[in-house]
Short mmCIF file of N, CA and C in Angstrom, two decimals:
data_model
loop_
_atom_site.label_atom_id
_atom_site.label_comp_id
_atom_site.label_asym_id
_atom_site.label_seq_id
_atom_site.Cartn_x
_atom_site.Cartn_y
_atom_site.Cartn_z
N UNK A 298 237.55 -11.02 145.81
CA UNK A 298 236.69 -10.37 144.75
C UNK A 298 237.70 -9.91 143.58
N UNK A 299 237.38 -10.22 142.44
CA UNK A 299 238.25 -9.79 141.26
C UNK A 299 237.56 -8.60 140.62
N UNK A 300 238.42 -7.69 140.35
CA UNK A 300 238.02 -6.41 139.70
C UNK A 300 239.07 -6.16 138.53
N UNK A 301 238.64 -5.69 137.41
CA UNK A 301 239.61 -5.27 136.42
C UNK A 301 240.40 -4.09 136.85
N UNK A 302 241.68 -4.10 136.38
CA UNK A 302 242.56 -2.94 136.85
C UNK A 302 241.98 -1.69 136.33
N UNK A 303 241.28 -1.65 135.11
CA UNK A 303 240.75 -0.39 134.73
C UNK A 303 239.79 0.17 135.67
N UNK A 304 239.03 -0.70 136.44
CA UNK A 304 238.02 -0.20 137.32
C UNK A 304 238.71 0.53 138.50
N UNK A 305 239.95 0.19 138.80
CA UNK A 305 240.63 0.72 140.01
C UNK A 305 241.30 2.07 139.64
N UNK A 306 241.85 2.16 138.44
CA UNK A 306 242.62 3.31 137.99
C UNK A 306 244.03 3.27 138.78
N UNK A 307 244.55 4.56 138.90
CA UNK A 307 245.79 4.62 139.56
C UNK A 307 245.92 4.46 141.03
N UNK A 308 244.63 4.67 141.71
CA UNK A 308 244.69 4.57 143.10
C UNK A 308 244.04 3.26 143.49
N UNK A 309 244.90 2.38 144.07
CA UNK A 309 244.42 0.98 144.34
C UNK A 309 243.91 0.90 145.78
N UNK A 310 243.78 1.91 146.53
CA UNK A 310 243.24 1.80 147.84
C UNK A 310 241.81 1.87 147.77
N UNK A 311 241.11 1.01 148.52
CA UNK A 311 239.70 0.93 148.58
C UNK A 311 239.24 0.74 150.06
N UNK A 312 238.39 1.56 150.56
CA UNK A 312 237.80 1.27 151.86
C UNK A 312 236.76 0.13 151.75
N UNK A 313 236.88 -0.77 152.50
CA UNK A 313 235.94 -1.98 152.45
C UNK A 313 234.56 -1.53 153.07
N UNK A 314 233.41 -2.09 152.43
CA UNK A 314 232.11 -1.73 153.05
C UNK A 314 232.15 -2.22 154.50
N UNK A 315 231.42 -1.55 155.30
CA UNK A 315 231.37 -1.93 156.80
C UNK A 315 230.17 -1.30 157.48
N UNK A 316 229.85 -1.77 158.59
CA UNK A 316 228.83 -1.37 159.40
C UNK A 316 229.38 -0.91 160.75
N UNK A 317 228.63 -0.12 161.48
CA UNK A 317 229.07 0.31 162.77
C UNK A 317 228.23 -0.39 163.82
N UNK A 318 228.89 -0.95 164.91
CA UNK A 318 228.28 -1.71 165.95
C UNK A 318 228.73 -1.15 167.30
N UNK A 319 227.86 -1.15 168.26
CA UNK A 319 228.18 -0.82 169.58
C UNK A 319 228.75 -1.99 170.27
N UNK A 320 229.46 -1.70 171.37
CA UNK A 320 229.96 -2.83 172.25
C UNK A 320 228.80 -3.74 172.64
N UNK A 321 227.73 -3.15 173.03
CA UNK A 321 226.52 -3.94 173.48
C UNK A 321 226.09 -4.85 172.32
N UNK A 322 226.06 -4.34 171.06
CA UNK A 322 225.71 -5.19 169.86
C UNK A 322 226.65 -6.38 169.74
N UNK A 323 228.03 -6.11 169.92
CA UNK A 323 228.99 -7.14 169.80
C UNK A 323 228.83 -8.13 170.95
N UNK A 324 228.69 -7.78 172.11
CA UNK A 324 228.51 -8.69 173.28
C UNK A 324 227.22 -9.51 173.05
N UNK A 325 226.14 -9.05 172.70
CA UNK A 325 224.85 -9.78 172.44
C UNK A 325 225.09 -10.72 171.31
N UNK A 326 225.87 -10.30 170.26
CA UNK A 326 226.09 -11.26 169.13
C UNK A 326 226.95 -12.37 169.51
N UNK A 327 228.09 -12.15 170.31
CA UNK A 327 228.89 -13.25 170.75
C UNK A 327 228.04 -14.25 171.55
N UNK A 328 227.23 -13.78 172.44
CA UNK A 328 226.41 -14.62 173.20
C UNK A 328 225.48 -15.47 172.35
N UNK A 329 224.84 -14.81 171.38
CA UNK A 329 223.84 -15.49 170.51
C UNK A 329 224.59 -16.61 169.70
N UNK A 330 225.64 -16.28 169.14
CA UNK A 330 226.50 -17.25 168.26
C UNK A 330 227.03 -18.31 169.13
N UNK A 331 227.58 -18.00 170.35
CA UNK A 331 228.01 -19.07 171.22
C UNK A 331 226.96 -20.09 171.57
N UNK A 332 225.90 -19.50 171.95
CA UNK A 332 224.71 -20.45 172.19
C UNK A 332 224.31 -21.22 171.09
N UNK A 333 224.25 -20.68 169.77
CA UNK A 333 223.90 -21.45 168.63
C UNK A 333 224.86 -22.59 168.37
N UNK A 334 226.18 -22.29 168.58
CA UNK A 334 227.19 -23.39 168.35
C UNK A 334 227.67 -24.09 169.61
N UNK A 335 226.99 -23.83 170.73
CA UNK A 335 227.31 -24.41 172.02
C UNK A 335 228.78 -24.21 172.32
N UNK A 336 229.23 -22.94 172.17
CA UNK A 336 230.60 -22.60 172.50
C UNK A 336 230.63 -21.87 173.81
N UNK A 337 231.60 -22.28 174.65
CA UNK A 337 231.78 -21.64 175.98
C UNK A 337 232.80 -20.52 175.85
N UNK A 338 232.42 -19.31 176.11
CA UNK A 338 233.43 -18.21 176.11
C UNK A 338 233.85 -17.93 177.51
N UNK A 339 234.99 -17.21 177.62
CA UNK A 339 235.46 -16.71 178.87
C UNK A 339 234.66 -15.49 179.24
N UNK A 340 235.03 -14.81 180.30
CA UNK A 340 234.40 -13.57 180.68
C UNK A 340 234.49 -12.49 179.66
N UNK A 341 233.48 -11.71 179.60
CA UNK A 341 233.49 -10.60 178.65
C UNK A 341 233.48 -9.28 179.53
N UNK A 342 234.50 -8.56 179.29
CA UNK A 342 234.63 -7.26 179.98
C UNK A 342 234.53 -6.09 179.08
N UNK A 343 233.70 -5.18 179.51
CA UNK A 343 233.41 -3.95 178.67
C UNK A 343 234.13 -2.76 179.20
N UNK A 344 234.93 -2.86 180.23
CA UNK A 344 235.76 -1.80 180.82
C UNK A 344 236.77 -1.34 179.88
N UNK A 345 236.81 -0.02 179.61
CA UNK A 345 237.65 0.47 178.58
C UNK A 345 239.23 0.21 179.05
N UNK A 346 240.01 -0.15 178.00
CA UNK A 346 241.56 -0.35 178.26
C UNK A 346 242.09 0.88 177.64
N UNK A 347 242.86 1.69 178.44
CA UNK A 347 243.49 2.91 178.01
C UNK A 347 244.47 2.72 176.79
N UNK A 348 245.12 1.65 176.73
CA UNK A 348 246.07 1.39 175.52
C UNK A 348 245.10 1.25 174.29
N UNK A 349 244.17 0.39 174.39
CA UNK A 349 243.37 0.10 173.25
C UNK A 349 242.56 1.36 172.84
N UNK A 350 242.09 2.02 173.87
CA UNK A 350 241.38 3.30 173.56
C UNK A 350 242.15 4.29 172.89
N UNK A 351 243.40 4.41 173.26
CA UNK A 351 244.31 5.36 172.56
C UNK A 351 244.51 4.97 170.99
N UNK A 352 244.50 3.64 170.74
CA UNK A 352 244.61 3.28 169.29
C UNK A 352 243.33 3.59 168.56
N UNK A 353 242.12 3.26 169.27
CA UNK A 353 240.86 3.49 168.56
C UNK A 353 240.66 4.99 168.35
N UNK A 354 241.08 5.78 169.29
CA UNK A 354 240.94 7.26 169.27
C UNK A 354 241.56 7.81 167.83
N UNK A 355 242.60 7.06 167.43
CA UNK A 355 243.35 7.48 166.32
C UNK A 355 242.65 7.10 164.93
N UNK A 356 241.62 6.22 165.04
CA UNK A 356 240.95 5.74 163.84
C UNK A 356 240.08 6.87 163.25
N UNK A 357 239.83 6.77 162.01
CA UNK A 357 238.84 7.72 161.28
C UNK A 357 237.54 7.31 161.88
N UNK A 358 236.69 8.42 162.00
CA UNK A 358 235.35 8.22 162.43
C UNK A 358 234.30 8.00 161.30
N UNK A 359 234.79 8.29 160.18
CA UNK A 359 233.88 8.18 158.96
C UNK A 359 234.67 7.92 157.81
N UNK A 360 234.28 7.00 156.90
CA UNK A 360 234.98 6.86 155.68
C UNK A 360 234.00 6.40 154.55
N UNK A 361 234.33 6.85 153.35
CA UNK A 361 233.37 6.48 152.30
C UNK A 361 233.79 5.21 151.55
N UNK A 362 232.87 4.35 151.29
CA UNK A 362 233.16 3.08 150.64
C UNK A 362 232.38 3.08 149.35
N UNK A 363 232.22 4.28 148.65
CA UNK A 363 231.54 4.36 147.43
C UNK A 363 232.36 3.49 146.42
N UNK A 364 233.60 3.64 146.27
CA UNK A 364 234.32 2.82 145.35
C UNK A 364 234.15 1.34 145.47
N UNK A 365 234.09 0.83 146.69
CA UNK A 365 233.94 -0.59 146.93
C UNK A 365 232.58 -0.94 146.53
N UNK A 366 231.55 -0.16 146.82
CA UNK A 366 230.22 -0.35 146.37
C UNK A 366 230.18 -0.47 144.83
N UNK A 367 230.77 0.46 144.09
CA UNK A 367 230.86 0.54 142.71
C UNK A 367 231.53 -0.70 142.15
N UNK A 368 232.47 -1.27 142.81
CA UNK A 368 233.16 -2.41 142.45
C UNK A 368 232.41 -3.72 142.71
N UNK A 369 231.35 -3.58 143.45
CA UNK A 369 230.53 -4.75 143.86
C UNK A 369 230.95 -5.43 145.00
N UNK A 370 231.81 -4.84 145.84
CA UNK A 370 232.35 -5.68 147.02
C UNK A 370 231.09 -5.75 147.98
N UNK A 371 231.01 -6.92 148.54
CA UNK A 371 229.87 -7.16 149.49
C UNK A 371 230.02 -6.47 150.90
N UNK A 372 228.98 -6.27 151.56
CA UNK A 372 229.08 -5.78 152.98
C UNK A 372 228.56 -6.88 153.86
N UNK A 373 229.11 -6.97 154.99
CA UNK A 373 228.65 -7.91 156.03
C UNK A 373 227.12 -7.87 156.21
N UNK A 374 226.47 -9.04 156.15
CA UNK A 374 224.95 -9.14 156.27
C UNK A 374 224.51 -8.76 157.75
N UNK A 375 225.29 -9.21 158.65
CA UNK A 375 224.85 -8.93 160.08
C UNK A 375 226.13 -9.07 161.05
N UNK A 376 226.00 -8.61 162.22
CA UNK A 376 227.11 -8.83 163.17
C UNK A 376 227.19 -10.23 163.52
N UNK A 377 226.17 -10.98 163.61
CA UNK A 377 226.29 -12.43 163.87
C UNK A 377 227.06 -13.12 162.79
N UNK A 378 226.90 -12.69 161.59
CA UNK A 378 227.68 -13.27 160.40
C UNK A 378 229.16 -13.02 160.62
N UNK A 379 229.45 -11.77 161.07
CA UNK A 379 230.84 -11.41 161.33
C UNK A 379 231.56 -12.31 162.33
N UNK A 380 230.69 -12.54 163.46
CA UNK A 380 231.19 -13.35 164.53
C UNK A 380 231.31 -14.80 164.06
N UNK A 381 230.42 -15.27 163.30
CA UNK A 381 230.47 -16.68 162.74
C UNK A 381 231.67 -16.82 161.81
N UNK A 382 231.97 -15.80 161.03
CA UNK A 382 233.13 -15.85 160.09
C UNK A 382 234.36 -15.86 160.93
N UNK A 383 234.43 -15.20 161.96
CA UNK A 383 235.62 -15.25 162.84
C UNK A 383 235.80 -16.59 163.44
N UNK A 384 234.72 -17.09 163.92
CA UNK A 384 234.90 -18.53 164.44
C UNK A 384 235.41 -19.49 163.36
N UNK A 385 234.80 -19.40 162.22
CA UNK A 385 235.20 -20.37 161.12
C UNK A 385 236.82 -20.10 160.77
N UNK A 386 237.20 -18.82 160.80
CA UNK A 386 238.61 -18.57 160.55
C UNK A 386 239.58 -18.90 161.63
N UNK A 387 239.12 -18.65 162.87
CA UNK A 387 240.22 -18.68 164.00
C UNK A 387 239.94 -19.78 164.95
N UNK A 388 238.69 -20.37 164.97
CA UNK A 388 238.38 -21.57 165.90
C UNK A 388 237.63 -22.61 165.03
N UNK A 389 238.32 -23.09 163.99
CA UNK A 389 237.67 -24.11 163.11
C UNK A 389 237.16 -25.32 163.90
N UNK A 390 237.89 -25.76 164.92
CA UNK A 390 237.48 -26.93 165.67
C UNK A 390 236.24 -26.72 166.48
N UNK A 391 235.82 -25.44 166.60
CA UNK A 391 234.64 -25.05 167.46
C UNK A 391 233.45 -24.87 166.66
N UNK A 392 233.52 -24.88 165.36
CA UNK A 392 232.41 -24.61 164.45
C UNK A 392 231.81 -25.88 163.93
#
């Protein structure tokens, strides 16, 4: 996305637009997309990993993306689209 420097000002940091999804939402989406593209995935485990949980616990729980919205940055249309984009980027032979 191109934005004029004048729209950013001195602060070039911008929180990207995002949506919040539950683990259940993510698992359901992976299953839907895998079925759509006939992809076999390995086992899905939802048991918390203490190392990853410690990382996630350090993340902000809320962030404003007003600047991104004002700049016209798009937001993901759906979790299925996020999963499909991941497949296109990291599993191109599977899409």
